[in-house]
Tab-separated table of C-alpha atoms in Angstrom:
chain	number	residue	atom	x	y	z
A	618	MET	CA	62.521	43.312	47.193
A	619	TYR	CA	60.218	45.228	48.617
A	620	SER	CA	60.255	49.089	48.496
A	621	SER	CA	57.504	49.498	48.397
A	622	THR	CA	56.849	48.137	51.210
A	623	ARG	CA	59.504	49.680	53.140
A	624	ARG	CA	59.087	53.487	51.699
A	625	SER	CA	56.014	52.992	53.292
A	626	HIS	CA	57.152	52.711	56.742
A	627	ASP	CA	58.013	56.130	59.224
A	628	ASP	CA	60.269	53.854	61.588
A	629	ASP	CA	63.724	55.611	60.641
A	630	SER	CA	65.789	53.451	62.501
A	631	PHE	CA	64.735	50.391	61.760
A	632	GLN	CA	65.431	51.987	57.612
A	633	GLU	CA	68.782	52.546	58.851
A	634	LEU	CA	69.496	48.572	60.471
A	635	ILE	CA	68.739	47.955	57.268
A	636	GLU	CA	70.460	49.554	55.302
A	637	VAL	CA	73.256	48.598	57.503
A	638	MET	CA	72.816	44.756	57.007
A	639	ASP	CA	72.372	45.252	53.383
A	640	LYS	CA	74.796	47.415	52.296
A	641	THR	CA	77.758	46.136	54.502
A	642	PRO	CA	80.174	43.698	53.548
A	643	PRO	CA	79.830	40.133	54.244
A	644	GLU	CA	83.960	40.559	55.768
A	645	GLN	CA	82.116	43.303	58.665
A	646	TRP	CA	79.851	40.959	59.487
A	647	THR	CA	80.787	42.381	63.058
A	648	LYS	CA	78.234	45.233	62.312
A	649	ARG	CA	76.200	43.054	60.619
A	650	VAL	CA	74.711	41.015	63.342
A	651	THR	CA	75.130	43.626	65.455
A	652	ALA	CA	72.549	45.657	63.798
A	653	PHE	CA	70.425	42.986	63.950
A	654	GLU	CA	70.617	42.682	67.263
A	655	THR	CA	69.843	46.196	67.762
A	656	LEU	CA	66.761	46.417	65.305
A	657	VAL	CA	65.650	42.356	66.799
A	658	LYS	CA	65.832	44.287	71.200
A	659	SER	CA	64.002	47.445	69.767
A	660	ILE	CA	60.761	45.346	69.470
A	661	PRO	CA	58.641	45.204	72.301
A	662	GLU	CA	57.562	42.709	73.796
A	663	SER	CA	54.120	43.312	74.597
A	664	THR	CA	51.570	42.928	71.576
A	665	ASP	CA	49.572	46.731	72.130
A	666	GLU	CA	53.278	47.881	72.023
A	667	GLN	CA	54.134	46.880	68.972
A	668	SER	CA	50.806	47.804	67.137
A	669	ASN	CA	51.536	50.629	63.696
A	670	LYS	CA	55.035	49.690	63.733
A	671	TRP	CA	57.076	48.131	61.430
A	672	CYS	CA	57.168	43.968	63.703
A	673	SER	CA	53.499	43.804	63.917
A	674	ASP	CA	52.900	44.086	59.286
A	675	PRO	CA	53.976	40.347	58.257
A	676	LYS	CA	54.930	41.827	55.112
A	677	SER	CA	57.055	45.268	56.452
A	678	MET	CA	58.622	41.688	57.998
A	679	ARG	CA	59.790	40.639	54.621
A	680	ASN	CA	62.349	43.767	53.757
A	681	LEU	CA	64.742	41.183	56.536
A	682	ALA	CA	64.808	38.507	54.270
A	683	VAL	CA	67.831	39.546	52.185
A	684	PRO	CA	69.690	40.281	55.511
A	685	ILE	CA	69.183	37.474	57.577
A	686	GLY	CA	69.901	34.751	55.063
A	687	THR	CA	72.891	36.386	54.132
A	688	LEU	CA	73.575	35.862	57.526
A	689	LEU	CA	73.142	31.446	58.171
A	690	ARG	CA	74.846	31.389	54.917
A	691	ASP	CA	77.734	33.024	56.357
A	692	SER	CA	80.087	29.618	56.299
A	693	ARG	CA	81.206	31.649	59.826
A	694	SER	CA	79.682	29.471	62.927
A	695	ILE	CA	79.800	32.770	65.310
A	696	VAL	CA	78.208	34.629	62.739
A	697	VAL	CA	75.069	32.226	62.130
A	698	ARG	CA	75.088	31.472	66.140
A	699	ARG	CA	74.343	35.141	67.102
A	700	CYS	CA	71.464	35.084	64.432
A	701	CYS	CA	70.171	32.223	65.074
A	702	GLU	CA	70.408	33.957	68.896
A	703	SER	CA	67.992	37.085	67.299
A	704	CYS	CA	65.695	34.982	65.610
A	705	SER	CA	64.803	32.935	68.372
A	706	GLN	CA	63.547	36.326	70.216
A	707	LEU	CA	62.028	37.867	66.837
A	708	TRP	CA	59.906	34.321	66.709
A	709	ILE	CA	58.923	35.000	70.440
A	710	LYS	CA	57.966	37.869	70.140
A	711	CYS	CA	56.597	38.692	66.905
A	712	LYS	CA	54.986	35.083	66.129
A	713	ILE	CA	52.416	34.308	63.517
A	714	ASN	CA	52.770	38.389	62.341
A	715	CYS	CA	56.912	36.827	61.129
A	716	ARG	CA	54.652	33.853	59.121
A	717	HIS	CA	55.848	35.471	55.213
A	718	LEU	CA	59.529	36.542	56.476
A	719	LEU	CA	60.019	32.385	57.985
A	720	LYS	CA	58.279	31.370	54.668
A	721	ASP	CA	61.719	33.465	52.725
A	722	ILE	CA	64.653	32.655	54.311
A	723	MET	CA	63.739	28.611	53.951
A	724	ASN	CA	65.805	27.852	51.106
A	725	ASP	CA	69.311	29.890	53.270
A	726	ILE	CA	67.765	27.453	55.990
A	727	LEU	CA	68.483	24.628	54.205
A	728	ALA	CA	71.275	26.282	52.386
A	729	ALA	CA	72.734	25.750	55.854
A	730	HIS	CA	71.827	22.377	56.601
A	731	ALA	CA	73.505	21.257	53.711
A	732	GLN	CA	76.985	22.429	55.169
A	733	THR	CA	79.914	20.082	56.799
A	734	VAL	CA	80.120	22.360	59.745
A	735	ASN	CA	77.706	20.502	62.702
A	736	VAL	CA	77.380	23.472	64.708
A	737	ILE	CA	75.661	25.203	61.795
A	738	ARG	CA	73.139	22.673	61.210
A	739	THR	CA	72.809	22.457	64.745
A	740	CYS	CA	72.172	25.810	65.997
A	741	VAL	CA	69.608	26.635	62.462
A	742	GLN	CA	67.722	22.933	63.411
A	743	ASN	CA	67.237	24.853	67.092
A	744	MET	CA	66.135	27.945	66.119
A	745	VAL	CA	63.271	26.675	63.478
A	746	THR	CA	62.351	23.943	65.710
A	747	GLU	CA	61.632	26.680	68.001
A	748	ALA	CA	59.943	28.724	65.120
A	749	LEU	CA	57.365	26.389	64.095
A	750	THR	CA	56.257	26.424	67.998
A	751	TYR	CA	55.267	30.638	67.399
A	752	VAL	CA	54.639	30.963	63.794
A	753	PRO	CA	52.232	28.918	61.834
A	754	CYS	CA	53.887	28.491	58.421
A	755	LYS	CA	52.166	26.057	56.270
A	756	GLY	CA	53.478	28.081	53.059
A	757	ALA	CA	57.493	26.277	53.894
A	758	MET	CA	55.887	23.008	53.248
A	759	PRO	CA	55.669	22.787	49.469
A	760	LEU	CA	59.789	23.469	50.285
A	761	TRP	CA	60.552	21.110	52.427
A	762	ILE	CA	58.219	18.084	50.250
A	763	ASP	CA	59.278	18.673	47.470
A	764	ARG	CA	63.838	18.651	49.082
A	765	LEU	CA	62.659	15.916	51.472
A	766	GLY	CA	61.860	14.260	47.546
A	767	THR	CA	64.606	15.440	45.293
A	768	ASP	CA	67.332	16.386	47.466
A	769	LYS	CA	71.240	15.249	47.676
A	770	SER	CA	71.707	15.547	50.610
A	771	LYS	CA	71.276	13.676	53.671
A	772	THR	CA	71.387	16.983	56.399
A	773	VAL	CA	68.443	18.365	53.597
A	774	ARG	CA	66.124	15.590	53.436
A	775	GLU	CA	66.495	14.912	57.292
A	776	ALA	CA	65.591	18.372	58.202
A	777	CYS	CA	62.789	18.699	56.186
A	778	ALA	CA	61.695	15.428	57.392
A	779	LEU	CA	62.068	16.934	61.007
A	780	TYR	CA	59.732	19.411	60.041
A	781	LEU	CA	57.523	19.137	58.581
A	782	TYR	CA	56.708	16.251	61.933
A	783	ILE	CA	56.984	19.522	63.997
A	784	GLY	CA	54.672	21.376	61.497
A	785	LEU	CA	52.162	18.778	61.985
A	786	ALA	CA	52.005	18.305	65.680
A	787	ASN	CA	51.822	22.134	66.337
A	788	TRP	CA	49.546	23.724	63.487
A	789	LYS	CA	47.695	20.271	63.257
A	790	ASP	CA	44.598	21.611	65.939
A	791	ILE	CA	44.842	24.791	65.100
A	792	GLU	CA	41.226	25.379	63.433
A	793	GLY	CA	41.146	26.001	60.205
A	794	TYR	CA	44.687	26.441	59.411
A	795	MET	CA	45.667	23.149	57.997
A	796	THR	CA	42.597	22.588	54.875
A	797	SER	CA	42.219	19.162	53.247
A	798	ASP	CA	44.403	19.670	50.309
A	799	ILE	CA	47.217	20.072	52.666
A	800	TRP	CA	47.065	17.557	54.965
A	801	ARG	CA	46.646	15.409	51.669
A	802	GLN	CA	49.817	17.131	50.016
A	803	VAL	CA	51.541	16.705	52.786
A	804	SER	CA	50.548	12.560	53.274
A	805	ALA	CA	51.362	11.766	49.613
A	806	GLY	CA	55.259	12.802	50.063
A	807	LEU	CA	55.730	11.689	53.665
A	808	ILE	CA	54.643	8.003	52.223
A	809	LYS	CA	57.365	8.989	49.196
A	810	SER	CA	60.414	9.498	51.295
A	811	ILE	CA	59.678	6.363	54.244
A	812	ARG	CA	62.287	4.654	51.822
A	813	ASP	CA	64.784	6.990	52.312
A	814	PRO	CA	68.206	6.483	52.504
A	815	SER	CA	68.773	7.880	55.891
A	816	PRO	CA	67.449	6.583	58.805
A	817	LEU	CA	67.095	9.388	61.371
A	818	ALA	CA	65.303	10.905	57.607
A	819	ARG	CA	62.900	7.964	57.627
A	820	GLN	CA	62.028	8.323	61.607
A	821	ASN	CA	60.594	11.668	61.581
A	822	VAL	CA	58.984	10.361	58.024
A	823	LYS	CA	57.097	7.871	60.033
A	824	LYS	CA	56.005	10.542	63.044
A	825	GLY	CA	54.598	12.841	60.874
A	826	LEU	CA	52.674	9.468	59.191
A	827	GLU	CA	51.485	8.668	62.579
A	828	VAL	CA	50.300	12.095	63.464
A	829	VAL	CA	48.119	12.112	59.672
A	830	ARG	CA	46.070	9.223	61.262
A	831	SER	CA	45.630	10.051	63.879
A	832	ALA	CA	44.505	13.807	62.727
A	833	GLN	CA	43.283	12.678	59.856
A	834	PRO	CA	41.441	9.095	60.445
A	835	GLU	CA	39.063	9.585	57.130
A	836	LEU	CA	41.651	10.582	54.806
A	837	TRP	CA	43.907	7.665	56.269
A	838	GLU	CA	40.958	5.328	56.062
A	839	LYS	CA	41.819	6.580	52.469
A	840	ILE	CA	44.728	6.552	51.337
A	841	THR	CA	45.078	2.530	52.502
A	842	ASN	CA	42.092	1.181	51.273
A	843	SER	CA	41.904	2.747	47.787
A	844	PRO	CA	42.115	0.655	45.313
A	845	ASN	CA	43.168	2.775	42.577
A	846	GLY	CA	46.041	4.386	44.865
A	847	SER	CA	49.861	4.038	45.083
A	848	VAL	CA	50.095	2.102	48.236
A	849	SER	CA	47.596	-0.662	47.342
A	850	LYS	CA	49.850	-1.263	43.965
A	851	ASP	CA	52.875	-1.818	47.250
A	852	PRO	CA	51.883	-4.984	49.343
A	853	LYS	CA	54.447	-4.583	51.823
A	854	LEU	CA	54.318	-0.939	52.075
A	855	ARG	CA	50.734	-1.141	52.814
A	856	ARG	CA	51.085	-3.147	55.667
A	857	PHE	CA	53.513	-0.991	56.684
A	858	LEU	CA	50.488	1.902	56.828
A	859	GLU	CA	47.941	-0.257	58.247
A	860	ASN	CA	50.469	-1.267	61.730
A	861	ILE	CA	52.070	2.571	61.650
A	862	GLY	CA	51.685	3.064	64.513
A	863	ASP	CA	52.591	0.186	66.391
A	864	ALA	CA	55.437	-1.545	64.566
A	865	ASP	CA	58.871	-1.036	64.569
A	866	ASP	CA	59.465	-2.430	60.947
A	867	ASP	CA	62.182	0.148	59.259
A	868	LEU	CA	60.278	0.150	55.583
A	869	SER	CA	63.718	0.753	54.074
A	870	VAL	CA	65.392	-1.410	51.469
A	871	ARG	CA	68.902	-0.791	53.170
A	872	SER	CA	67.927	-1.906	56.044
A	873	ARG	CA	67.233	-5.075	54.662
A	874	MET	CA	70.491	-5.433	53.399
A	875	SER	CA	73.998	-4.256	54.613
A	876	ASN	CA	72.675	-0.352	55.154
A	877	VAL	CA	75.142	0.898	52.143
A	878	SER	CA	74.128	4.171	53.851
A	879	MET	CA	77.848	6.428	54.373
A	880	GLN	CA	76.095	6.828	57.804
A	881	SER	CA	75.300	3.246	58.636
A	882	GLN	CA	76.703	1.154	61.754
A	883	ARG	CA	75.775	-1.598	59.644
A	884	SER	CA	77.247	-0.420	56.912
A	885	GLN	CA	80.372	0.070	58.817
A	886	LYS	CA	80.383	-3.392	60.074
A	887	SER	CA	79.515	-4.997	55.998
A	888	TYR	CA	82.405	-3.171	55.385
A	889	ILE	CA	85.141	-4.148	57.919
A	890	SER	CA	84.199	-7.335	58.966
A	891	SER	CA	85.288	-7.876	54.795
A	892	LEU	CA	88.910	-6.611	55.155
A	893	HIS	CA	89.450	-9.579	57.443
A	894	ASN	CA	88.974	-11.746	54.279
A	895	PRO	CA	91.611	-10.299	51.103
A	896	GLY	CA	90.377	-12.900	48.588
A	897	LYS	CA	86.490	-11.006	49.369
A	898	ARG	CA	86.978	-8.135	49.153
A	899	SER	CA	87.362	-4.578	47.436
A	900	GLY	CA	88.443	-2.394	50.578
A	901	LEU	CA	91.100	0.465	51.387
A	902	GLY	CA	94.806	0.311	50.157
A	903	PRO	CA	96.037	-3.512	48.136
A	904	PRO	CA	95.655	-7.151	49.958
A	905	ILE	CA	96.922	-7.282	53.249
A	906	ARG	CA	100.300	-9.814	53.589
A	907	VAL	CA	100.417	-11.607	56.955
A	908	THR	CA	104.062	-12.713	57.456
A	909	THR	CA	105.670	-14.882	60.106
A	910	SER	CA	109.159	-15.877	60.611
A	911	ARG	CA	110.056	-19.347	59.065
A	912	ASN	CA	111.591	-20.322	62.541
A	913	SER	CA	108.495	-20.152	64.573
A	914	GLY	CA	107.999	-23.633	63.998
A	915	THR	CA	104.075	-23.009	64.116
A	916	ASP	CA	101.702	-24.955	61.451
A	917	SER	CA	98.721	-21.899	61.274
A	918	PRO	CA	98.077	-21.719	57.636
A	919	LEU	CA	99.091	-18.445	56.591
A	920	ARG	CA	96.534	-15.719	54.985
A	921	PRO	CA	97.063	-16.208	51.315
A	922	SER	CA	98.151	-13.355	49.262
A	923	LEU	CA	96.721	-11.504	46.249
A	924	SER	CA	99.083	-9.067	45.239
A	925	PRO	CA	102.454	-9.972	43.916
A	926	PRO	CA	105.320	-11.038	45.566
A	927	THR	CA	108.181	-8.982	46.618
A	928	SER	CA	111.469	-9.934	47.243
A	929	GLU	CA	111.106	-8.302	50.735
A	930	PRO	CA	107.727	-9.029	53.172
A	931	GLU	CA	106.341	-6.353	54.738
A	932	ALA	CA	105.522	-5.340	58.277
A	933	ILE	CA	101.369	-4.729	58.288
A	934	ASN	CA	99.372	-5.110	60.821
A	935	PRO	CA	96.376	-7.332	59.683
A	936	PHE	CA	92.731	-5.959	60.702
A	937	THR	CA	91.667	-7.939	64.197
A	938	PHE	CA	88.903	-5.918	64.987
A	939	SER	CA	84.958	-5.907	64.011
A	940	LEU	CA	82.311	-3.456	64.433
A	941	THR	CA	79.732	-6.269	66.456
A	942	ASP	CA	79.598	-5.310	69.325
A	943	LYS	CA	79.693	-0.758	68.762
A	944	ASN	CA	76.665	1.279	69.198
A	945	SER	CA	77.200	4.124	66.808
A	946	THR	CA	78.377	5.221	63.514
A	947	SER	CA	81.194	7.657	65.120
A	948	ASP	CA	82.284	4.447	66.996
A	949	GLY	CA	82.766	2.475	63.755
A	950	VAL	CA	85.289	6.162	62.333
A	951	LYS	CA	87.527	5.518	65.541
A	952	GLU	CA	88.048	2.493	65.123
A	953	LEU	CA	88.366	2.512	61.382
A	954	LYS	CA	90.776	5.139	61.989
A	955	ARG	CA	92.305	4.127	64.931
A	956	GLU	CA	93.721	0.463	62.941
A	957	ALA	CA	94.423	2.785	60.298
A	958	SER	CA	97.451	4.060	62.019
A	959	ILE	CA	98.683	0.779	62.676
A	960	ARG	CA	98.939	-0.008	58.959
A	961	ARG	CA	101.702	0.791	56.233
A	962	SER	CA	100.781	-0.921	52.952
A	963	ARG	CA	103.798	-1.909	50.019
A	964	ARG	CA	102.266	1.869	48.810
A	965	SER	CA	102.061	3.458	52.645
A	966	LEU	CA	106.115	3.220	52.284
A	967	LEU	CA	106.177	3.723	49.212
A	968	MET	CA	104.988	7.573	49.536
A	969	LYS	CA	106.334	7.898	53.618
A	970	ASP	CA	109.700	7.124	51.769
A	971	SER	CA	109.787	10.043	48.708
A	972	TRP	CA	108.682	12.294	51.104
A	973	SER	CA	111.179	11.530	53.541
A	974	GLN	CA	113.973	11.499	50.632
A	975	SER	CA	111.345	15.122	49.413
A	976	ASN	CA	112.799	16.360	52.950
A	977	LEU	CA	116.163	15.790	53.037
A	978	GLN	CA	116.426	17.097	49.240
A	979	SER	CA	115.597	20.414	50.634
A	980	GLU	CA	117.570	20.209	53.560
A	981	ARG	CA	120.414	20.417	51.567
A	982	SER	CA	119.033	22.176	49.415
A	983	LEU	CA	118.719	25.500	52.489
A	984	ASP	CA	122.213	24.265	53.378
A	985	SER	CA	124.633	24.904	50.310
A	986	LYS	CA	122.947	28.833	50.169
A	987	GLU	CA	125.034	29.887	52.490
A	988	GLY	CA	124.685	33.160	54.380
A	989	GLU	CA	121.309	33.862	53.317
A	990	LYS	CA	118.676	33.887	56.078
A	991	ASP	CA	115.424	32.993	54.517
A	992	THR	CA	115.051	29.402	55.173
A	993	THR	CA	111.166	28.660	53.682
A	994	PRO	CA	110.561	25.400	53.080
A	995	GLN	CA	110.507	24.093	50.151
A	996	LYS	CA	107.799	23.010	47.946
A	997	SER	CA	108.565	19.793	48.131
A	998	GLU	CA	108.752	19.385	51.499
A	999	PHE	CA	104.235	19.947	51.032
A	1000	VAL	CA	104.259	17.021	48.811
A	1001	HIS	CA	101.764	14.963	50.949
A	1002	HIS	CA	99.756	18.272	50.954
A	1003	ASP	CA	99.201	17.881	46.956
A	1004	ILE	CA	98.351	13.711	47.651
A	1005	ALA	CA	96.048	14.414	49.779
A	1006	LYS	CA	94.040	16.695	47.799
A	1007	LYS	CA	93.877	14.486	44.877
A	1008	LEU	CA	93.050	10.988	47.446
A	1009	VAL	CA	89.750	13.821	49.163
A	1010	ALA	CA	88.944	14.395	44.955
A	1011	ALA	CA	88.856	10.298	43.700
A	1012	HIS	CA	87.212	9.402	46.871
A	1013	LYS	CA	84.323	12.132	46.444
A	1014	LYS	CA	84.098	11.100	42.996
A	1015	ALA	CA	83.988	7.646	43.526
A	1016	ILE	CA	81.236	7.891	46.125
A	1017	ASP	CA	78.993	9.699	44.229
A	1018	GLU	CA	79.274	7.000	41.630
A	1019	MET	CA	78.765	3.792	44.403
A	1020	MET	CA	75.733	5.971	44.978
A	1021	GLU	CA	74.268	6.360	42.260
A	1022	ILE	CA	74.616	2.221	41.227
A	1023	ILE	CA	73.343	1.984	45.286
A	1024	ALA	CA	70.224	4.031	44.388
A	1025	VAL	CA	69.694	2.155	41.190
A	1026	GLU	CA	69.790	-1.385	42.251
A	1027	MET	CA	67.724	-0.640	45.212
A	1028	ASN	CA	64.942	0.500	43.098
A	1029	THR	CA	65.448	-2.766	41.378
A	1030	LEU	CA	65.295	-4.694	44.135
A	1031	GLN	CA	62.290	-3.106	45.651
A	1032	GLU	CA	60.413	-3.486	42.453
A	1033	PHE	CA	61.721	-7.156	41.997
A	1034	GLU	CA	61.197	-7.513	45.504
A	1035	ASN	CA	57.067	-6.095	45.111
A	1036	ASP	CA	57.039	-9.125	43.119
A	1037	VAL	CA	58.116	-12.068	44.662
A	1038	ASP	CA	55.825	-10.591	47.413
A	1039	SER	CA	52.716	-9.861	45.594
A	1040	GLY	CA	51.627	-13.636	45.388
A	1041	ASN	CA	50.293	-13.443	42.265
A	1042	SER	CA	51.676	-16.662	41.038
A	1043	ASP	CA	52.162	-14.711	37.863
A	1044	LYS	CA	54.784	-12.836	39.590
A	1045	PRO	CA	58.094	-13.487	38.943
A	1046	SER	CA	58.435	-14.731	36.091
A	1047	GLU	CA	60.858	-16.949	34.549
A	1048	ASP	CA	61.925	-13.614	32.467
A	1049	ASP	CA	61.412	-11.124	35.471
A	1050	VAL	CA	64.244	-13.510	38.138
A	1051	LEU	CA	66.758	-13.797	35.045
A	1052	ASN	CA	66.345	-10.335	34.107
A	1053	TYR	CA	67.201	-9.373	37.957
A	1054	PHE	CA	70.204	-11.925	38.076
A	1055	GLU	CA	71.433	-10.483	35.097
A	1056	ALA	CA	70.724	-7.110	36.668
A	1057	LEU	CA	72.615	-8.017	39.731
A	1058	GLY	CA	76.056	-9.300	37.235
A	1059	LEU	CA	75.568	-5.152	35.550
A	1060	CYS	CA	75.430	-3.458	38.853
A	1061	LEU	CA	78.112	-5.987	40.614
A	1062	SER	CA	79.965	-4.493	37.424
A	1063	LYS	CA	79.669	-1.021	37.581
A	1064	LYS	CA	81.136	-1.608	40.944
A	1065	GLY	CA	83.442	-2.949	40.545
A	1066	GLU	CA	84.371	-0.002	38.202
A	1067	VAL	CA	84.336	2.619	39.767
A	1068	ASP	CA	86.817	0.836	42.195
A	1069	LYS	CA	89.281	0.041	39.875
A	1070	GLU	CA	89.294	3.592	38.667
A	1071	LEU	CA	90.172	4.705	42.769
A	1072	ARG	CA	92.836	1.927	42.795
A	1073	LYS	CA	94.572	3.425	39.739
A	1074	THR	CA	94.603	6.759	41.340
A	1075	MET	CA	95.990	5.788	44.741
A	1076	GLU	CA	98.302	3.156	42.641
A	1077	GLU	CA	99.449	6.582	40.774
A	1078	VAL	CA	100.045	8.886	43.803
A	1079	SER	CA	101.766	5.775	45.522
A	1080	GLY	CA	104.377	6.895	43.303
A	1081	GLU	CA	103.754	2.255	42.258
């Protein structure tokens, strides 16, 4: 990538270690990680001792971008962790000389944030947070702004918002480093993301805007009071920005609905509480049917059933829990899993019976093979693995489609709410209200289609 720079150096050990990191196959990760650790340890602690070496030349350090990026994208957490530890030492030792390198690996860093492994994301975030305190890297800001506004991954957007805030907070006092144009572009990007679906992203966006207001009061005045600016067209946003240092308000549309964010505590509260009322819900599995003995003597009415009657009553435990007192999303997930473990719908029982029959047939088949020592389980024993894959694929598809619908729904709500709060007697008009009413119906219909498709898959895998 930077071969001309690499050939200009006389440091043989640097060249050799770079070659090892570049050419070693991914499966030999220990060799690659050890080479990087050795390289970082060879850097002198003193800045004077670093002079005339590769570590004092920002362009030479860019030769590490590809090898480090490969390590950061590795799916093994131990590889990423050891890489991050060496990177932290590199930032501390070389400081500003790492600025180009840090920018070059930023795409790899954000790719790590898109992973589902929390250990990897945490290691990378801690490493970058430390790097931004030692290494001014304004060159990465355009990427953060772009990904904050466009990336579909919630964790990537949260990381970009955090890094923008940390960068502004640490670099605002470096004389001549942050130009007025940079402040303006970063401010515009943060304002566009103030309604991000993620609460954590919104929190860091707000912190970043507070830094802008304190560090650039003249720019802030133009942003909030410019008659031709985008802020002036959104009264609610303008009020929010004017009181951003004092208000605890959340400008997100989702926070005023039932927070449809997948990681939101309020969403889980709304969803789980809806399971108490099968007549109004569209949750998991078939409607819950509560039965009591005919001789119980109770006069209490039974919960109405929406499913077709069967010859035998289903022994199903109704949902009796609520998330009202839960303090975190993780508590809600645990509670949902606990209740799911004791709830068995008719379809669940059908699947369980099917698996038992498959296991019995497999055992009989093995017993019939006299004298054979091969007792490898038949494929039918693992039919539930195939069902698990089908359910995951169908659930992911449904979630993606539902979130797309909700994104359109949120934007529609935001525009209509702006008209309602504008103070203009002509807004909203009668047609505006009718259009909004019909838009709600269309959104509900689309979500119903997604729900119907997921239920169809559940019916198919249950053998109903």
